[in-house]
PDB file of C-alpha atoms in Angstrom:
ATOM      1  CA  UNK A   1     -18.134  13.115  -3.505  1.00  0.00           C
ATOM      2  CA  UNK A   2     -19.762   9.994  -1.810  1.00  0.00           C
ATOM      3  CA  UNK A   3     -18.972   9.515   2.075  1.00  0.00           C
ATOM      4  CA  UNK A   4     -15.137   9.218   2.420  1.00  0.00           C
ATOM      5  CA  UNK A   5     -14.530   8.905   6.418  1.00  0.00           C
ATOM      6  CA  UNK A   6     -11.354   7.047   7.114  1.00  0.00           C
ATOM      7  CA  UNK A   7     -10.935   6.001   3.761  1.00  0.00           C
ATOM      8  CA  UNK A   8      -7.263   5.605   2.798  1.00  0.00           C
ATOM      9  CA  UNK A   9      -5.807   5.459  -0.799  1.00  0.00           C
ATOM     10  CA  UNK A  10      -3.696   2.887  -1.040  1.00  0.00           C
ATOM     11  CA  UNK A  11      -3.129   2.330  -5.193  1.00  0.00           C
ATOM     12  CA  UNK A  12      -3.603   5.039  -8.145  1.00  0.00           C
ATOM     13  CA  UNK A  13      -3.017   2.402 -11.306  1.00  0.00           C
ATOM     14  CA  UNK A  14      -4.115   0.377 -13.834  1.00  0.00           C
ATOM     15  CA  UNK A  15      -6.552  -2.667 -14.665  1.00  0.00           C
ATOM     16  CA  UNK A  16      -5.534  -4.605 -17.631  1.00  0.00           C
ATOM     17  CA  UNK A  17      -9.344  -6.104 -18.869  1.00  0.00           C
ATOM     18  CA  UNK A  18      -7.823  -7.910 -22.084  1.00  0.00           C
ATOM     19  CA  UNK A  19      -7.477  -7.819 -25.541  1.00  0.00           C
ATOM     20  CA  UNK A  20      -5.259  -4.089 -24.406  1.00  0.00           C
ATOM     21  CA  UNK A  21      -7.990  -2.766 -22.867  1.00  0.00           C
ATOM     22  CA  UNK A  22      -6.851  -0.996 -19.856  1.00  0.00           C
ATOM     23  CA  UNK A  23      -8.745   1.273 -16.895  1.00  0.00           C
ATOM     24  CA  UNK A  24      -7.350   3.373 -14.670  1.00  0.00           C
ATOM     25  CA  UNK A  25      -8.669   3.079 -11.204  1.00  0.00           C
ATOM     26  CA  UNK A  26      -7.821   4.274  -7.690  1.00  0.00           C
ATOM     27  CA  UNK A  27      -8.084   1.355  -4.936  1.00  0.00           C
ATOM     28  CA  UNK A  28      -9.080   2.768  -1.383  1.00  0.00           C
ATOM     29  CA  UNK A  29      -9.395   0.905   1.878  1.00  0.00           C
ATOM     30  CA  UNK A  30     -11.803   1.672   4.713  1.00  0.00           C
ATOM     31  CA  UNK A  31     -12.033   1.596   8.346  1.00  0.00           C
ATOM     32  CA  UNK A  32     -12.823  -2.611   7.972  1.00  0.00           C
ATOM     33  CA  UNK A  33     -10.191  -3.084   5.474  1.00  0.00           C
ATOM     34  CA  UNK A  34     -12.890  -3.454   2.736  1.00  0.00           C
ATOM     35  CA  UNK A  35     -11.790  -2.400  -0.650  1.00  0.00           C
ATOM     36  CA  UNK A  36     -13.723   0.276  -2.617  1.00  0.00           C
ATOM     37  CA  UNK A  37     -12.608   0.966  -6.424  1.00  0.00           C
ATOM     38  CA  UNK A  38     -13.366   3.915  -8.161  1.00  0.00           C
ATOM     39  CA  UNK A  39     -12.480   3.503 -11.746  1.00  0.00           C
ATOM     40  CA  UNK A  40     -11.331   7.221 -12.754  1.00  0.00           C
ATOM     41  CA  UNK A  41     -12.093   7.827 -16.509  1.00  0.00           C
ATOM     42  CA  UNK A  42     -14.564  11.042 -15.758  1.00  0.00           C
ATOM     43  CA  UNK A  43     -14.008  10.799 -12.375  1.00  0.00           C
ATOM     44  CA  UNK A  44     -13.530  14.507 -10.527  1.00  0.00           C
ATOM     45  CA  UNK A  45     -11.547  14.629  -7.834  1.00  0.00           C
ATOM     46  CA  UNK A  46     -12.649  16.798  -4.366  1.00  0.00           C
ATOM     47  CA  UNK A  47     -10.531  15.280  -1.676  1.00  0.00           C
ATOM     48  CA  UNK A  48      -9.044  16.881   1.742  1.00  0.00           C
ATOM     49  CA  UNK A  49      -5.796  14.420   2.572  1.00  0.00           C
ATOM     50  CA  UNK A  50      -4.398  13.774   5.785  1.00  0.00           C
ATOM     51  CA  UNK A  51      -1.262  15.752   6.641  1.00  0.00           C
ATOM     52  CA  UNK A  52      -0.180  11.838   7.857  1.00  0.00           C
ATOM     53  CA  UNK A  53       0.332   9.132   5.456  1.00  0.00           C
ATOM     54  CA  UNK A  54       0.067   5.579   6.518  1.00  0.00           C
ATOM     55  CA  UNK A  55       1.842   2.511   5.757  1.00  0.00           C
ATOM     56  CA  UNK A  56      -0.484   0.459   2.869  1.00  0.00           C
ATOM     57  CA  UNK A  57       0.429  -2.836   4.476  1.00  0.00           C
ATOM     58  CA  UNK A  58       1.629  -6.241   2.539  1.00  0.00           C
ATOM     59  CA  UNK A  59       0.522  -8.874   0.308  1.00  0.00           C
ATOM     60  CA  UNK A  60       0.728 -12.379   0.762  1.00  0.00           C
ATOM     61  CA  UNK A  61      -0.788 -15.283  -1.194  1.00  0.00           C
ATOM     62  CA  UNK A  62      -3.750 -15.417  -0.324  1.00  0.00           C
ATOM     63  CA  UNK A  63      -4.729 -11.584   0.068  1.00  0.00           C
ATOM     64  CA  UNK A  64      -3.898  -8.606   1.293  1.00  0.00           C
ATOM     65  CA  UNK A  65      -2.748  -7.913   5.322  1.00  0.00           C
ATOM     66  CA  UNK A  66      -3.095  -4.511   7.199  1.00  0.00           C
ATOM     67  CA  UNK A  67      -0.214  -2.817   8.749  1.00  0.00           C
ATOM     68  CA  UNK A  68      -0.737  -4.027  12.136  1.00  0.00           C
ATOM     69  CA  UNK A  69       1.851  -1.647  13.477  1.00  0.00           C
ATOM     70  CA  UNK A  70       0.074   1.282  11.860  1.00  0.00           C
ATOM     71  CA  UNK A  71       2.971   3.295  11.230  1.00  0.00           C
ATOM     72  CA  UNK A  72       3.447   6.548   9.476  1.00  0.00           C
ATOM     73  CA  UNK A  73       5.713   6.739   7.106  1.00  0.00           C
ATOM     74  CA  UNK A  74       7.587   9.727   6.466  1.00  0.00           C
ATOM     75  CA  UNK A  75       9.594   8.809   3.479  1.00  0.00           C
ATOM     76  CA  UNK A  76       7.404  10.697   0.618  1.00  0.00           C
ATOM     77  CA  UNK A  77       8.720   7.430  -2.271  1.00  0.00           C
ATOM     78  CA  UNK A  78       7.324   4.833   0.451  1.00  0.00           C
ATOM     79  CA  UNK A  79       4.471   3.363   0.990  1.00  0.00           C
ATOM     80  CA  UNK A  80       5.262   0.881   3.373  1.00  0.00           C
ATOM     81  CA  UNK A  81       7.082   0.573   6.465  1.00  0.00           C
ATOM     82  CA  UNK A  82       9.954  -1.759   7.192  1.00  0.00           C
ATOM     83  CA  UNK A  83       7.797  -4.481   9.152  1.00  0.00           C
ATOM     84  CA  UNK A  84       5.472  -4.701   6.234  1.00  0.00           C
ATOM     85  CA  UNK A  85       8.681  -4.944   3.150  1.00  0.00           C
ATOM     86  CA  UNK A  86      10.097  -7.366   5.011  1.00  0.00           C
ATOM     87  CA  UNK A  87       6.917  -9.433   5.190  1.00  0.00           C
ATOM     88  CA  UNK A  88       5.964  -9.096   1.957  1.00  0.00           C
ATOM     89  CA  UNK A  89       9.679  -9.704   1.046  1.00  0.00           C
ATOM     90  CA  UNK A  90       9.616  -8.182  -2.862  1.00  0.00           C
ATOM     91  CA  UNK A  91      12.196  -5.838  -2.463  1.00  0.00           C
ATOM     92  CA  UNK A  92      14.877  -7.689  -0.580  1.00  0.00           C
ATOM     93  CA  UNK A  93      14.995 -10.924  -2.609  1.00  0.00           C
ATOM     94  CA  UNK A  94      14.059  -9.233  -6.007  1.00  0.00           C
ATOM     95  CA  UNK A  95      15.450  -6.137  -6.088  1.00  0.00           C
ATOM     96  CA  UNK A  96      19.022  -6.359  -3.031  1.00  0.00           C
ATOM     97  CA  UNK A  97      19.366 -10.040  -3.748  1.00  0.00           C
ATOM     98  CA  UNK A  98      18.427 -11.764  -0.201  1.00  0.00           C
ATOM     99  CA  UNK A  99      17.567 -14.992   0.874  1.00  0.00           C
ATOM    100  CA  UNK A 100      13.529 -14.972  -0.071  1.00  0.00           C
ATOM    101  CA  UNK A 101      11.253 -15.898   2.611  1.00  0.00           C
ATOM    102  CA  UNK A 102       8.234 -18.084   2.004  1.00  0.00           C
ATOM    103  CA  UNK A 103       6.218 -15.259   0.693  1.00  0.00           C
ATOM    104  CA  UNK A 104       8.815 -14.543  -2.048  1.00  0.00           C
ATOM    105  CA  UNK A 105       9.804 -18.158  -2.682  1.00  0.00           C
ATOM    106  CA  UNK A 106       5.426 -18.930  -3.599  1.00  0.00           C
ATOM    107  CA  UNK A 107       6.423 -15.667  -5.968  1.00  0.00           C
ATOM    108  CA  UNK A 108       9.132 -16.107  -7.825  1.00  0.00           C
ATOM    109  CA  UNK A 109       8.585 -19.852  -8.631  1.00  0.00           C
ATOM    110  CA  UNK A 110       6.100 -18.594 -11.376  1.00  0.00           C
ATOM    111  CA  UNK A 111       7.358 -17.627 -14.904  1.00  0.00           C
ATOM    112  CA  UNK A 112       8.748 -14.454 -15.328  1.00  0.00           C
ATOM    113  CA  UNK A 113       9.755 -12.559 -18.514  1.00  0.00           C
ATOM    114  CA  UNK A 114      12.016 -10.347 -19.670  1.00  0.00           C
ATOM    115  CA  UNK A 115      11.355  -7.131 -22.085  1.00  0.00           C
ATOM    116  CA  UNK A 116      12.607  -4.722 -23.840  1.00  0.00           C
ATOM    117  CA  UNK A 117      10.738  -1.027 -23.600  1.00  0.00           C
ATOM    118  CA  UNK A 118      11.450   1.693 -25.889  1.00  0.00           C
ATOM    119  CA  UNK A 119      10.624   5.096 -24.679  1.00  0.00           C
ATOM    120  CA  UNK A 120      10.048   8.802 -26.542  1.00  0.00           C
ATOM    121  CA  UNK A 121      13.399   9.735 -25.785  1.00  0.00           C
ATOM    122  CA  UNK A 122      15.027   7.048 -28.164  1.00  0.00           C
ATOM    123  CA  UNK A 123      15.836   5.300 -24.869  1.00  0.00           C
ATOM    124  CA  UNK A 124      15.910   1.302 -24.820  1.00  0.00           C
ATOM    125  CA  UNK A 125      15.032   0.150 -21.453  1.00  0.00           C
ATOM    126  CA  UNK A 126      15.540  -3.864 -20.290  1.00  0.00           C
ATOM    127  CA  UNK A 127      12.790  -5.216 -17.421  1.00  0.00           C
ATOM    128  CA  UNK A 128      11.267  -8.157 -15.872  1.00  0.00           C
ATOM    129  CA  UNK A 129       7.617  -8.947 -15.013  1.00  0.00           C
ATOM    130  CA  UNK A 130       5.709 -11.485 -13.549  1.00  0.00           C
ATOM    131  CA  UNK A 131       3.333 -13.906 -15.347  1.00  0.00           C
ATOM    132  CA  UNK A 132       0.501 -12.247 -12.632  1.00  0.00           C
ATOM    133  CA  UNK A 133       1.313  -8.597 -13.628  1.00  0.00           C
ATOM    134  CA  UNK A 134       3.207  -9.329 -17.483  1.00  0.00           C
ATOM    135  CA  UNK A 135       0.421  -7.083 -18.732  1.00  0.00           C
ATOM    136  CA  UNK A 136       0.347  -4.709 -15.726  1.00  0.00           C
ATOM    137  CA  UNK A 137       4.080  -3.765 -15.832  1.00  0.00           C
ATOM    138  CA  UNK A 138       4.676  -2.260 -18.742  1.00  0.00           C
ATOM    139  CA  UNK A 139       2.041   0.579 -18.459  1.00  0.00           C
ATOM    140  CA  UNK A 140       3.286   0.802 -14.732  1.00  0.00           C
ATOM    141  CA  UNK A 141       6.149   1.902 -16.252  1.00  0.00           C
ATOM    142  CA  UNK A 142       4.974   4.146 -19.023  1.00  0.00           C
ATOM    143  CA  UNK A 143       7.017   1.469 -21.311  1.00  0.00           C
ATOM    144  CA  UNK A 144       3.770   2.106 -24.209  1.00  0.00           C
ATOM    145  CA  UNK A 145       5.982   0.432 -26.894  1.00  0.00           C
ATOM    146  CA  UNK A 146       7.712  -2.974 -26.112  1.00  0.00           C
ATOM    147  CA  UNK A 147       7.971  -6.765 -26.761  1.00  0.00           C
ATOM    148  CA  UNK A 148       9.203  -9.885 -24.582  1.00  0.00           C
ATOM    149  CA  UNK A 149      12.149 -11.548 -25.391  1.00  0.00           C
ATOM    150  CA  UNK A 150      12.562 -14.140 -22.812  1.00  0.00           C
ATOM    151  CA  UNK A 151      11.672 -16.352 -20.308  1.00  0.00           C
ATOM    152  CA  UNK A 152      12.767 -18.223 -17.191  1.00  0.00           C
ATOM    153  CA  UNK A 153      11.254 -18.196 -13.082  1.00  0.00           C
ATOM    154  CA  UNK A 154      11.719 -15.729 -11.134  1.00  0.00           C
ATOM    155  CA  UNK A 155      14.558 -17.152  -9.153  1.00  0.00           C
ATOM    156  CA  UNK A 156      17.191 -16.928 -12.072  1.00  0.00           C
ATOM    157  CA  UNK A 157      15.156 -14.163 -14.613  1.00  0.00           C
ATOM    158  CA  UNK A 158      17.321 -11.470 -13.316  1.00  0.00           C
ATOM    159  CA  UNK A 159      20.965 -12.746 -14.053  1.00  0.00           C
ATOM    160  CA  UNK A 160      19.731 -12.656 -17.905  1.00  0.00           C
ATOM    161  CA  UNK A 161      18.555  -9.198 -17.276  1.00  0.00           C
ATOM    162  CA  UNK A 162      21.828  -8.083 -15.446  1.00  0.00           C
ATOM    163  CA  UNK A 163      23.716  -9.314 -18.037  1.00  0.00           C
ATOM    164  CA  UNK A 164      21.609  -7.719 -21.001  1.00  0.00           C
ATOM    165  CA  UNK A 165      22.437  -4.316 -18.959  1.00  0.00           C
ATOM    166  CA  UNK A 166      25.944  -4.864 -18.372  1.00  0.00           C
ATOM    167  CA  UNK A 167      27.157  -6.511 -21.428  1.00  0.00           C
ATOM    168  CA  UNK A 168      25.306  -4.370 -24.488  1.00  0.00           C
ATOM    169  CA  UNK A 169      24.603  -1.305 -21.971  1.00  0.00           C
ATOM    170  CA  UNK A 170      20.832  -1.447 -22.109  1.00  0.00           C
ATOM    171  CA  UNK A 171      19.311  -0.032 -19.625  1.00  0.00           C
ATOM    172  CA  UNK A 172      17.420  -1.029 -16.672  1.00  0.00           C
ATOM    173  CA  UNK A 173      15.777   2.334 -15.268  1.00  0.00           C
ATOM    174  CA  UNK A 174      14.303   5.139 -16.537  1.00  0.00           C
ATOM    175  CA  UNK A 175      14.378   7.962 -14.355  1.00  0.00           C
ATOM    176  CA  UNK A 176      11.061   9.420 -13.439  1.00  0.00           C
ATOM    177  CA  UNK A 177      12.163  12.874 -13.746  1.00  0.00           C
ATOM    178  CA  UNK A 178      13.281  11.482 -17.907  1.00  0.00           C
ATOM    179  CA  UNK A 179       9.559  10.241 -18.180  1.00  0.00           C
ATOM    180  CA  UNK A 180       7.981  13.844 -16.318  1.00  0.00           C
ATOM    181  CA  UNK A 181       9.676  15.928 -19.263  1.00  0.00           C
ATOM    182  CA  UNK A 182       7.978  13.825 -21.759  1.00  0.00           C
ATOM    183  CA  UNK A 183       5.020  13.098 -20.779  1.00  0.00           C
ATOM    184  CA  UNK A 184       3.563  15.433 -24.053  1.00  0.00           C
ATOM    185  CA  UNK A 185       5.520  13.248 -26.597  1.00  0.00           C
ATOM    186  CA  UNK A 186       4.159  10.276 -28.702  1.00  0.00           C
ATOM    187  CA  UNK A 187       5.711   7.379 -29.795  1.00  0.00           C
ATOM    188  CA  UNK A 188       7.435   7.255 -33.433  1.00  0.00           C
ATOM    189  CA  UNK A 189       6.105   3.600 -34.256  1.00  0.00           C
ATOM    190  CA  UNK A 190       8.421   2.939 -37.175  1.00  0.00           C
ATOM    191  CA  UNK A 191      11.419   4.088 -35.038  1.00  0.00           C
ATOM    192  CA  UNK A 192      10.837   2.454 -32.140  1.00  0.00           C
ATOM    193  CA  UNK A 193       9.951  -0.707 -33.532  1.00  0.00           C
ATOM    194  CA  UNK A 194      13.130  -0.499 -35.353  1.00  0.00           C
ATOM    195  CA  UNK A 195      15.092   0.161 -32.389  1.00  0.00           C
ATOM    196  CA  UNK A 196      13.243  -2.790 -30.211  1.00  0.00           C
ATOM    197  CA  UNK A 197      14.146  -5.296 -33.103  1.00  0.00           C
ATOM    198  CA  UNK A 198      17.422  -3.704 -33.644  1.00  0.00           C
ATOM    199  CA  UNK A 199      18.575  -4.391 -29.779  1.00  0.00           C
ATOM    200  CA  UNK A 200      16.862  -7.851 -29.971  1.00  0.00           C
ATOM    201  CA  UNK A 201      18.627  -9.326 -32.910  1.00  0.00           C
ATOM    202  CA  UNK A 202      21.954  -7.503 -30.495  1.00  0.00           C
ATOM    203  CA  UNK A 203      20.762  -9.666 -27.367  1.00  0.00           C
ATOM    204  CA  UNK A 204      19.963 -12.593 -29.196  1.00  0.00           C
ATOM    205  CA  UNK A 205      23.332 -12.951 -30.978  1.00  0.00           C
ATOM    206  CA  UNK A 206      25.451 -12.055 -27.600  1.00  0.00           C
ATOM    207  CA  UNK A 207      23.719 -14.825 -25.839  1.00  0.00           C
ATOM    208  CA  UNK A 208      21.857 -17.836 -28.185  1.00  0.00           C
ATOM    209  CA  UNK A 209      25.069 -19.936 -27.584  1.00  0.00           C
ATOM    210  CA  UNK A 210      25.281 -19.334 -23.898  1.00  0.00           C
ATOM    211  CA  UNK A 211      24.336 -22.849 -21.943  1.00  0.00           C
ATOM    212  CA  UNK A 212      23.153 -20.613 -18.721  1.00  0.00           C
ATOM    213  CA  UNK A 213      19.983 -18.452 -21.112  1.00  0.00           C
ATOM    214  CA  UNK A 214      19.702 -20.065 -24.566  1.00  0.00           C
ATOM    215  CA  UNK A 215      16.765 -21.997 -23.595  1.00  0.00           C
ATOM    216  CA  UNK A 216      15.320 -18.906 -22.328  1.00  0.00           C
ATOM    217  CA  UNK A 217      15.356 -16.860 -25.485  1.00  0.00           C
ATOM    218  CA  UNK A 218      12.305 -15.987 -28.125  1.00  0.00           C
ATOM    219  CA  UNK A 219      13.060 -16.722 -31.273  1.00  0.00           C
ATOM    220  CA  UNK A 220      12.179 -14.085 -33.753  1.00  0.00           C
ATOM    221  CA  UNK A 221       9.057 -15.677 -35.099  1.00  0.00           C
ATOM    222  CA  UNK A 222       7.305 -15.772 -31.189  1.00  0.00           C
ATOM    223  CA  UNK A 223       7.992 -12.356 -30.855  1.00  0.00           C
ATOM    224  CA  UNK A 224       5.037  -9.593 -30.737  1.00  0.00           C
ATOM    225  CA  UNK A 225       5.230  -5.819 -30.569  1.00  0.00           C
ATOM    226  CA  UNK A 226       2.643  -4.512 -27.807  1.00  0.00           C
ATOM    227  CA  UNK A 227       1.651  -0.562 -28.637  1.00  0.00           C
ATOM    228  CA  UNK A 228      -0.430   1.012 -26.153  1.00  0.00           C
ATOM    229  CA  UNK A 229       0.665   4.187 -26.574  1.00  0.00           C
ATOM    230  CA  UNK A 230      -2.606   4.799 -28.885  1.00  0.00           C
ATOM    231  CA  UNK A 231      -5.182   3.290 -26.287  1.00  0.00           C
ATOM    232  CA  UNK A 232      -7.536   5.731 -25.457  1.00  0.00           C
ATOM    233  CA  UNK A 233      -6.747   5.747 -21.875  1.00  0.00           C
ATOM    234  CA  UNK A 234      -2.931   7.211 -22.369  1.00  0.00           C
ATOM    235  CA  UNK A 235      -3.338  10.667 -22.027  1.00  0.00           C
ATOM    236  CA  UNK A 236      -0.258  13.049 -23.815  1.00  0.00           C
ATOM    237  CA  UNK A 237      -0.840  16.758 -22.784  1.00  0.00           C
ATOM    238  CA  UNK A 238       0.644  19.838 -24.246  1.00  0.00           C
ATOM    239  CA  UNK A 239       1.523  21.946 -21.369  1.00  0.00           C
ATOM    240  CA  UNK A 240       2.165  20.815 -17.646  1.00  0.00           C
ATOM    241  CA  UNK A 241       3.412  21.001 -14.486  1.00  0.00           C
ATOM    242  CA  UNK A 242       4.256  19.559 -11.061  1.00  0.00           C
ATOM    243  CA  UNK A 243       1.779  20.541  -8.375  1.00  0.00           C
ATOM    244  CA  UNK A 244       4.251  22.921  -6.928  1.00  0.00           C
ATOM    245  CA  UNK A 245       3.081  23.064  -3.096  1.00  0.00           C
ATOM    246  CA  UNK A 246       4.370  19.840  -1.377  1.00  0.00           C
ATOM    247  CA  UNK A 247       2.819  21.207   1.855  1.00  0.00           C
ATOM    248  CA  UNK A 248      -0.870  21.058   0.729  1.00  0.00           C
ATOM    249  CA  UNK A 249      -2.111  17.950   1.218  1.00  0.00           C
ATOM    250  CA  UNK A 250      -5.458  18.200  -0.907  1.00  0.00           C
ATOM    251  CA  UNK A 251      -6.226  17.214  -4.333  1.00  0.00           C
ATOM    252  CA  UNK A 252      -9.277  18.417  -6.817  1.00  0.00           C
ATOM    253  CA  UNK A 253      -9.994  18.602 -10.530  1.00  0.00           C
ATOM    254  CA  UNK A 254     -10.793  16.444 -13.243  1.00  0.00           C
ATOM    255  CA  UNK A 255      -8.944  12.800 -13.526  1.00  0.00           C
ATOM    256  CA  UNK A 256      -6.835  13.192 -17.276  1.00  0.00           C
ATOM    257  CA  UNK A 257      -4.665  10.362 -17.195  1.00  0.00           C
ATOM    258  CA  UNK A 258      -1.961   8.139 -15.364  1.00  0.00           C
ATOM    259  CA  UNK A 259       1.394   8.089 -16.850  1.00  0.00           C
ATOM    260  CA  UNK A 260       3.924   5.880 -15.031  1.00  0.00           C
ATOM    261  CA  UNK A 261       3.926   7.156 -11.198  1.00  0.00           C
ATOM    262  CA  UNK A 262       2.778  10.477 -12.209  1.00  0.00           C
ATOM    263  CA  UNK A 263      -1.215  11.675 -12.210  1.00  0.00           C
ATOM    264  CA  UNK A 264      -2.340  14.385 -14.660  1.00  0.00           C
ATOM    265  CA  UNK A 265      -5.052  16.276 -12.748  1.00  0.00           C
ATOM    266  CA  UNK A 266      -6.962  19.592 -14.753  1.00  0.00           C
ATOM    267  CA  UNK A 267      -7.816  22.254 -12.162  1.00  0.00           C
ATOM    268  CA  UNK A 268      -9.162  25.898 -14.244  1.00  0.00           C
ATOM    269  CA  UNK A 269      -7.891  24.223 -17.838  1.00  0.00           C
ATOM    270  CA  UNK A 270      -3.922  23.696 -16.298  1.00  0.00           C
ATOM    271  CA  UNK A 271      -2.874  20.262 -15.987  1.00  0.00           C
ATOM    272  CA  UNK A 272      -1.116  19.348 -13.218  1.00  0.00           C
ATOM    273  CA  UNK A 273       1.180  16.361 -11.952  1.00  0.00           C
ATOM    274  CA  UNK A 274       1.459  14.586  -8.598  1.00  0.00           C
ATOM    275  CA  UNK A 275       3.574  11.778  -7.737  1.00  0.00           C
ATOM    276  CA  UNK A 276       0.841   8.854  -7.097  1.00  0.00           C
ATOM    277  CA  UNK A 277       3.911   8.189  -4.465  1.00  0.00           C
ATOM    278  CA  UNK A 278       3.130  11.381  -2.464  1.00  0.00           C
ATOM    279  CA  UNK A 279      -0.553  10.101  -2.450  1.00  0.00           C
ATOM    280  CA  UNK A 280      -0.627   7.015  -1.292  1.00  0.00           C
ATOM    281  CA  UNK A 281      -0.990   5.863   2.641  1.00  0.00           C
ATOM    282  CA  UNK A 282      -3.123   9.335   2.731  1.00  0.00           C
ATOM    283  CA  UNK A 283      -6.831   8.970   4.959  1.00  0.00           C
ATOM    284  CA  UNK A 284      -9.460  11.473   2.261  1.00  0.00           C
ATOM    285  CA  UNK A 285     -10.662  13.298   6.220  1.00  0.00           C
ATOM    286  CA  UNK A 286     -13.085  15.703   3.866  1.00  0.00           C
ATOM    287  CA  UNK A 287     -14.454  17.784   0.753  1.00  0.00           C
ATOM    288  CA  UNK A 288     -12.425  20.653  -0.556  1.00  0.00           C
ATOM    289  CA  UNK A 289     -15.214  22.409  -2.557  1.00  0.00           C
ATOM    290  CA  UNK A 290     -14.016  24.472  -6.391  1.00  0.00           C
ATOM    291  CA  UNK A 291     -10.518  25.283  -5.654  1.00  0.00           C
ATOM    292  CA  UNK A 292      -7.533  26.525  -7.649  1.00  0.00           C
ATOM    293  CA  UNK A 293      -4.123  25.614  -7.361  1.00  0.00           C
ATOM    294  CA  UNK A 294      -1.481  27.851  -7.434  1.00  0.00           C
ATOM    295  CA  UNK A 295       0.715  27.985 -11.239  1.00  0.00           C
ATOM    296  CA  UNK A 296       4.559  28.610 -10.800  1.00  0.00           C
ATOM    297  CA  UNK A 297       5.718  32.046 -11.838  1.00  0.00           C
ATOM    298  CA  UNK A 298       7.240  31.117 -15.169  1.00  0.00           C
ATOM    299  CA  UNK A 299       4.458  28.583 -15.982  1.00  0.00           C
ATOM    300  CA  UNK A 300       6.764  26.298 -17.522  1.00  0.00           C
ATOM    301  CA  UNK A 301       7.116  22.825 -16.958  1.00  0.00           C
ATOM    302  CA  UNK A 302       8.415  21.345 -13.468  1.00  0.00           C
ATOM    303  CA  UNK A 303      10.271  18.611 -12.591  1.00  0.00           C
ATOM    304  CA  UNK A 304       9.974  16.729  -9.887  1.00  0.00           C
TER     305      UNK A 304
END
């Protein structure tokens, strides 16, 4: 491993390159808030984390801004502290419904869409994305079969969504403990095609007349089934598990693959799974040198 002083991890995800061509990458910041990315097909992991993780700061605009409070953030599903949502603004106008500030307004006045996601588990999931990230969010999500439907700005995208979910009980999460348990299972194409046209032509008929989305509806002849889940990046394994002690705050072994939040590490021939979530906001203070992690007793899978 290259020099890593004060480096800070502050994204494990994807980069969609076109034409479904996506790399997995790790984004890390250093010490003059330069970005370095390390694109992680091959890549072997030897990194000593700090016991402290760090708020990743906020995005406005026209780039990215560091925390200037430098806090520490001791919620392990954060990455960011309060000062830095609230500038940034996403989750209170998007996801609680506030008043957007001038960040958010800039955000949501470009075109959003709507999609439906079907996952291994026969479950049909409903989502929005941005036009920025409409090819980013998906695989974010692990949704590797699914189609757009609609279309509106981000300011009014959601009611359509809610009232997909509420009126034909689609729904709009997918647990990540759903997705850990099967993270080994492909995609029937033929079924889940099925089922993404099946809950269309549902959607479609509930809502075509309605004067608030009819405008904002595909009609079947736009639509296009995306299926990533054969891209050679998507990595299904066969046996698994969580990387069972919380307290150790080091990661090494072979890069295998990024499903959803989760990423698949191989340390002695086991695979194991972190939460990207626990990662991130972490300073890489060292080398670690050939270790092994510990297996649970049973050596089954783990859930998170």
């Amino acid at each position: 491993m290259h020099n890593t002083s004060q480096l800070m991890i502050t994204d494990i995800s994807w980069k969609y390159k076109g034409n479904e061509n996506y790399i997995p990458q790790m984004i890390l910041l250093d010490g003059k808030n330069k970005k370095r990315i390390i694109e992680l097909s091959n890549f072997k992991f030897d990194f000593k984390l700090s016991e402290e993780k760090y708020c990743t700061g906020y995005y406005l605009d026209d780039g990215w801004r560091e925390c200037p409070l430098k806090s520490i953030i001791t919620e392990r599903s954060h990455t960011q502290c309060q000062f830095c949502e609230n500038k940034q603004g996403f989750k209170s106008a998007f996801l609680f419904g506030q008043k957007p500030n001038e960040n958010m307004k800039k955000y949501l006045a470009q075109k959003h869409f709507i999609y439906l996601a079907y996952f291994p588990s026969g479950i049909i999931k409903v989502g929005t994305a941005s036009e920025q990230r409409k090819f980013i969010r998906p695989i974010e999500q692990d949704a590797l079969l699914y189609l757009y439907i609609a279309e509106s700005d981000g300011f009014n995208i959601q009611r359509l969504e809610h009232s997909i979910s509420s009126s034909l009980s689609i729904t709009e999460f997918v647990s990540g403990r759903v997705k850990f348990k099967r993270l080994g299972h492909k995609i029937n194409k033929t079924f889940g095609v099925k089922a993404l046209m099946d809950n269309y032509k549902r959607i479609y008929a509930k809502f075509s007349n309605n004067d608030d989305f009819k405008d904002w509806l595909y009609e079947e002849n736009q639509l296009k089934i995306n299926d990533i889940s054969c891209n050679r990046e998507i990595f299904y394994p066969e046996k698994y598990e969580k990387h069972i002690k919380t307290e150790e705050y080091n990661i090494y072994g072979e890069f295998k693959g990024i499903r959803g939040r989760y990423l698949l590490v191989e340390n002695y021939e086991n695979i194991f799974v972190f939460d990207v979530r626990y990662l991130i906001g972490r300073i890489i203070i060292g080398d670690t040198g050939e270790k092994r992690y510990e297996r649970s007793n049973d050596g089954q899978i783990g859930l998170f």
